[in-house]
C-alpha positions as semicolon CSV with decimal commas, in nm:
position;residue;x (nm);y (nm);z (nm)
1;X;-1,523;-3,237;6,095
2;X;-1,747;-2,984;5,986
3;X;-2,016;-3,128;6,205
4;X;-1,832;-3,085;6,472
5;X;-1,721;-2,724;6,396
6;X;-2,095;-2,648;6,395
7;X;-2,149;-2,807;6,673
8;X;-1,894;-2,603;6,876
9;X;-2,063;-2,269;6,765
10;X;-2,400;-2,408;6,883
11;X;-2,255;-2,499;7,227
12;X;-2,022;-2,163;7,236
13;X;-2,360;-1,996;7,194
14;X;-2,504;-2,126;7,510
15;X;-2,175;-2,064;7,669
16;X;-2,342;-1,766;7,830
17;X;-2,679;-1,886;7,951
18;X;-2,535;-2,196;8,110
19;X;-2,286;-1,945;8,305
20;X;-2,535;-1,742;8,437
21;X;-2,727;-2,017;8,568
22;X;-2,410;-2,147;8,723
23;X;-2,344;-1,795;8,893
24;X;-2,701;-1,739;9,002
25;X;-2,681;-2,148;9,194
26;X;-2,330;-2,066;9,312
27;X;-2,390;-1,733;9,470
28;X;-2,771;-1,769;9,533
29;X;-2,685;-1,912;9,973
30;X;-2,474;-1,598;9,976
31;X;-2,707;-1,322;9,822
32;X;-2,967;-1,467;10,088
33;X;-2,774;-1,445;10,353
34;X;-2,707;-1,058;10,233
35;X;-3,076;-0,981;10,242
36;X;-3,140;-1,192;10,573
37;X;-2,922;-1,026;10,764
38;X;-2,935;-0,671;10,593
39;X;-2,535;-0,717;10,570
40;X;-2,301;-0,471;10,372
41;X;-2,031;-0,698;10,387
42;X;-1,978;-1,086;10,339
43;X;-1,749;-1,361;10,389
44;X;-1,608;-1,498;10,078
45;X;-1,299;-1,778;10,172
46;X;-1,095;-1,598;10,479
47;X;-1,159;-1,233;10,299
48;X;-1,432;-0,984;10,397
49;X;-1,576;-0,825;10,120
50;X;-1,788;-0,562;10,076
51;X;-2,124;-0,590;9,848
52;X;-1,950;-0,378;9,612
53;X;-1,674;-0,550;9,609
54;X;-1,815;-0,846;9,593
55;X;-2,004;-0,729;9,243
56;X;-1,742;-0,593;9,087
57;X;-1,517;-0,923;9,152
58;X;-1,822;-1,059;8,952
59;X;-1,879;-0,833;8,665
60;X;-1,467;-0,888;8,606
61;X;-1,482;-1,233;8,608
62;X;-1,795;-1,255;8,378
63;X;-1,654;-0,981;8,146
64;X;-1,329;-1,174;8,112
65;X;-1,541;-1,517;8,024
66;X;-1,763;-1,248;7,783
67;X;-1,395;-1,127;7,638
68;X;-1,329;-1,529;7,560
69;X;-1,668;-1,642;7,450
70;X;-1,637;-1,321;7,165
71;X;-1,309;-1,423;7,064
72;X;-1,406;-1,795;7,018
73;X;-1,721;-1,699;6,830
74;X;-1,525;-1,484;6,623
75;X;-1,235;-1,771;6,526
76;X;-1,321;-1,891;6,110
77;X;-1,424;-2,220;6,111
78;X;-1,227;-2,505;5,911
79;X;-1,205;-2,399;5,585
80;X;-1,305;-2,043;5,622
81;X;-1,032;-1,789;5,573
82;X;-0,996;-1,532;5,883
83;X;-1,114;-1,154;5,798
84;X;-0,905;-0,890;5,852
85;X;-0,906;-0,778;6,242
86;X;-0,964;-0,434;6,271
87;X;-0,726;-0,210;6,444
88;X;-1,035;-0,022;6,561
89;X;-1,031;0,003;6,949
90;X;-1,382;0,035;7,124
91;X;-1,283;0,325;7,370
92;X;-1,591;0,493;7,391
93;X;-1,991;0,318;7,339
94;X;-2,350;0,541;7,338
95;X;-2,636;0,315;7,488
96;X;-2,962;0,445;7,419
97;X;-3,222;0,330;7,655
98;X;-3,496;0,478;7,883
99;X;-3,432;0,214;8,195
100;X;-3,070;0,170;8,135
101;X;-3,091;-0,020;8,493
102;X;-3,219;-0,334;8,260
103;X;-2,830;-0,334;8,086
104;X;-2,626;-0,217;8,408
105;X;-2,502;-0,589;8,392
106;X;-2,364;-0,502;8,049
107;X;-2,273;-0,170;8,078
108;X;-2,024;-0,283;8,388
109;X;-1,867;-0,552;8,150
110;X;-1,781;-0,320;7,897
111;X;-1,638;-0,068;8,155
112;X;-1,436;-0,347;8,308
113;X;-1,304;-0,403;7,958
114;X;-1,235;-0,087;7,988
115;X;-1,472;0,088;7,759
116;X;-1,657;0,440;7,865
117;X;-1,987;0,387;7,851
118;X;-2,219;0,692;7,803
119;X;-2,606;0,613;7,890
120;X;-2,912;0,819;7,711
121;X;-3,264;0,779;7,807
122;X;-3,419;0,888;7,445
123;X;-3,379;0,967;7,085
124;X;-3,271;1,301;7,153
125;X;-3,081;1,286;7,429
126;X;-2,870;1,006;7,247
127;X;-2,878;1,241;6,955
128;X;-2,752;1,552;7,160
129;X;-2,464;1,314;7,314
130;X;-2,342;1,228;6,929
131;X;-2,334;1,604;6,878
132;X;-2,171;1,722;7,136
133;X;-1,919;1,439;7,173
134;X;-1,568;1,611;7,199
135;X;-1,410;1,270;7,162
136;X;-1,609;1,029;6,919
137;X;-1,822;0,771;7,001
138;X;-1,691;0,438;6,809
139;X;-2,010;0,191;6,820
140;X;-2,414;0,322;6,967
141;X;-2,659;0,041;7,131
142;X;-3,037;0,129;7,131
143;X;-3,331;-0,025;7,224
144;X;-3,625;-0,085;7,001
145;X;-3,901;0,076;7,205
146;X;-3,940;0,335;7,480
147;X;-4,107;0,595;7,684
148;X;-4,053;0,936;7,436
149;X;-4,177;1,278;7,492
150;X;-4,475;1,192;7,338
151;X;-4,540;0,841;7,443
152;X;-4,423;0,487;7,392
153;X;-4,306;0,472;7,061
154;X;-4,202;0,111;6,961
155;X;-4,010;0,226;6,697
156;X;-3,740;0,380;6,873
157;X;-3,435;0,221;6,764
158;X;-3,541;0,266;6,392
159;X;-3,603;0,617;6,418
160;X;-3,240;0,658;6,605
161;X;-3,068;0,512;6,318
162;X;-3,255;0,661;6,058
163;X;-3,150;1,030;6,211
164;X;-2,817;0,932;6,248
165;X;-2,785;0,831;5,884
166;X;-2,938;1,153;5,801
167;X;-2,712;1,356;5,952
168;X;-2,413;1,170;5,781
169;X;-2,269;0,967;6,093
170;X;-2,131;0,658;5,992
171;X;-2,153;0,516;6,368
172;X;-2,236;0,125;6,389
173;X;-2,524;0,128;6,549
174;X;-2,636;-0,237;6,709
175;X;-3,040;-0,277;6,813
176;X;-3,020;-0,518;7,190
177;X;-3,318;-0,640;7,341
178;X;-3,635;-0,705;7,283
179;X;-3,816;-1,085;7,249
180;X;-3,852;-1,034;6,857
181;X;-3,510;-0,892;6,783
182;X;-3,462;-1,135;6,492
183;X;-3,772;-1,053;6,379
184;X;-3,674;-0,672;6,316
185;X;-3,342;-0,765;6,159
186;X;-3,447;-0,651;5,821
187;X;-3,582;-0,334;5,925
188;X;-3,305;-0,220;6,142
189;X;-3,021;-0,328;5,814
190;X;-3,280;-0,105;5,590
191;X;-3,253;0,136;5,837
192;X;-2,892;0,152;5,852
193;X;-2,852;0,000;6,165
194;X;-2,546;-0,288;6,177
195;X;-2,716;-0,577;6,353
196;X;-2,947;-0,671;6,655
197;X;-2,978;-0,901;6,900
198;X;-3,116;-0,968;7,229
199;X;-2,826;-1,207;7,332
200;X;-2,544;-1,046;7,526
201;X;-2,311;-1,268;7,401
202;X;-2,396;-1,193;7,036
203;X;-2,409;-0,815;7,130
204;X;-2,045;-0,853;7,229
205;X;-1,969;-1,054;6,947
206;X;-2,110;-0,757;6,707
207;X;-1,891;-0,459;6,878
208;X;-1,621;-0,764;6,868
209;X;-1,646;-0,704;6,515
210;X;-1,615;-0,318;6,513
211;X;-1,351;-0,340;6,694
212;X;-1,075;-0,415;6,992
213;X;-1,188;-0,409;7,348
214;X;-0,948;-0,183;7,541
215;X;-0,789;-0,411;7,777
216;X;-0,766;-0,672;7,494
217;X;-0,572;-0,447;7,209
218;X;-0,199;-0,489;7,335
């Protein structure tokens, strides 16, 4: 039985990779004909869609899959007893990242889970944002390097945390992206950071654990 519980975490982990490659073959004849024909607008069934449209239909669908796949991951397995689930709702989410065009796919996710999703392109700016907030931020994703007023510093996402610490805010703050995530994981706990990944699934799964999204807390 137990094998079998691991095994369905394994295959609820690749849950999201398999999906994507299933969305990129289903829609891949229709984004073609898009770019063939320089078209704003598509068939899809008997309905005429726009491109927008069309994308956010998308980023709903996959957000409500991403919504499932988090609260599977999160169920205890046999013999485990379930933690508390926080009341916390995720309303509002910082993302710290100087091309925040690479996580537009989940940015619009989160929004259509209904979270507000404030972008920052550095350390400061993201630092400024906390600041200023007039309502509070309740989770902050950073990535581990970027372009900073004096260079490319790789260290980014460590030096975010560490001056958020500093300055006494007890924000989660989750490291995503980057090919040696797991290989950081140490720094960014010593840090202060609360995790880090470079699997949106698991990045959902960690906020998942912060707390409710919006549109998922009634």
């Amino acid at each position: 039985m137990r094998d079998a519980a691991v095994l369905i975490h394994a295959l609820t982990g690749l849950a999201w990779p398999m999906f994507a490659v299933w969305v990129v073959w289903k829609l891949l004849p229709d984004v073609r004909d898009i770019l063939r024909k320089r078209a704003f607008s598509l068939k899809v069934g008997n309905n005429e869609l726009t491109v927008q449209e069309f994308t956010d239909q998308i980023v709903q669908t996959t957000a409500e899959l991403q919504q499932h796949i988090t609260a599977q991951t999160d169920r205890p397995r046999p013999g485990q007893e379930p933690e508390p689930r926080s009341q916390r709702v995720l309303r509002r989410i910082l993302w710290v990242d100087d091309t925040p065009a690479n996580n537009a796919y989940q940015a619009g996710q989160l929004q259509a889970m209904g979270v507000e999703v404030v972008q920052a392109r550095s350390t400061d700016e993201g630092l400024r944002a906390l600041r200023r907030a007039t309502q509070p931020f309740d989770a902050v994703i950073s990535d581990m390097g970027r372009a900073e007023a004096g260079g490319f510093a790789p260290d980014a996402g460590l030096t975010l945390i560490r001056k958020i610490r500093e300055a006494g805010d007890k924000t989660p703050v989750f490291v995503y992206g980057g090919s040696n995530a797991a290989a950081r994981r140490e720094q960014v706990a010593a840090a202060g950071g609360d995790g880090t990944t470079q699997s949106p699934t698991e990045l959902f799964a960690l906020l998942g654990q912060v707390g409710r999204f919006p549109k998922s807390a009634t």
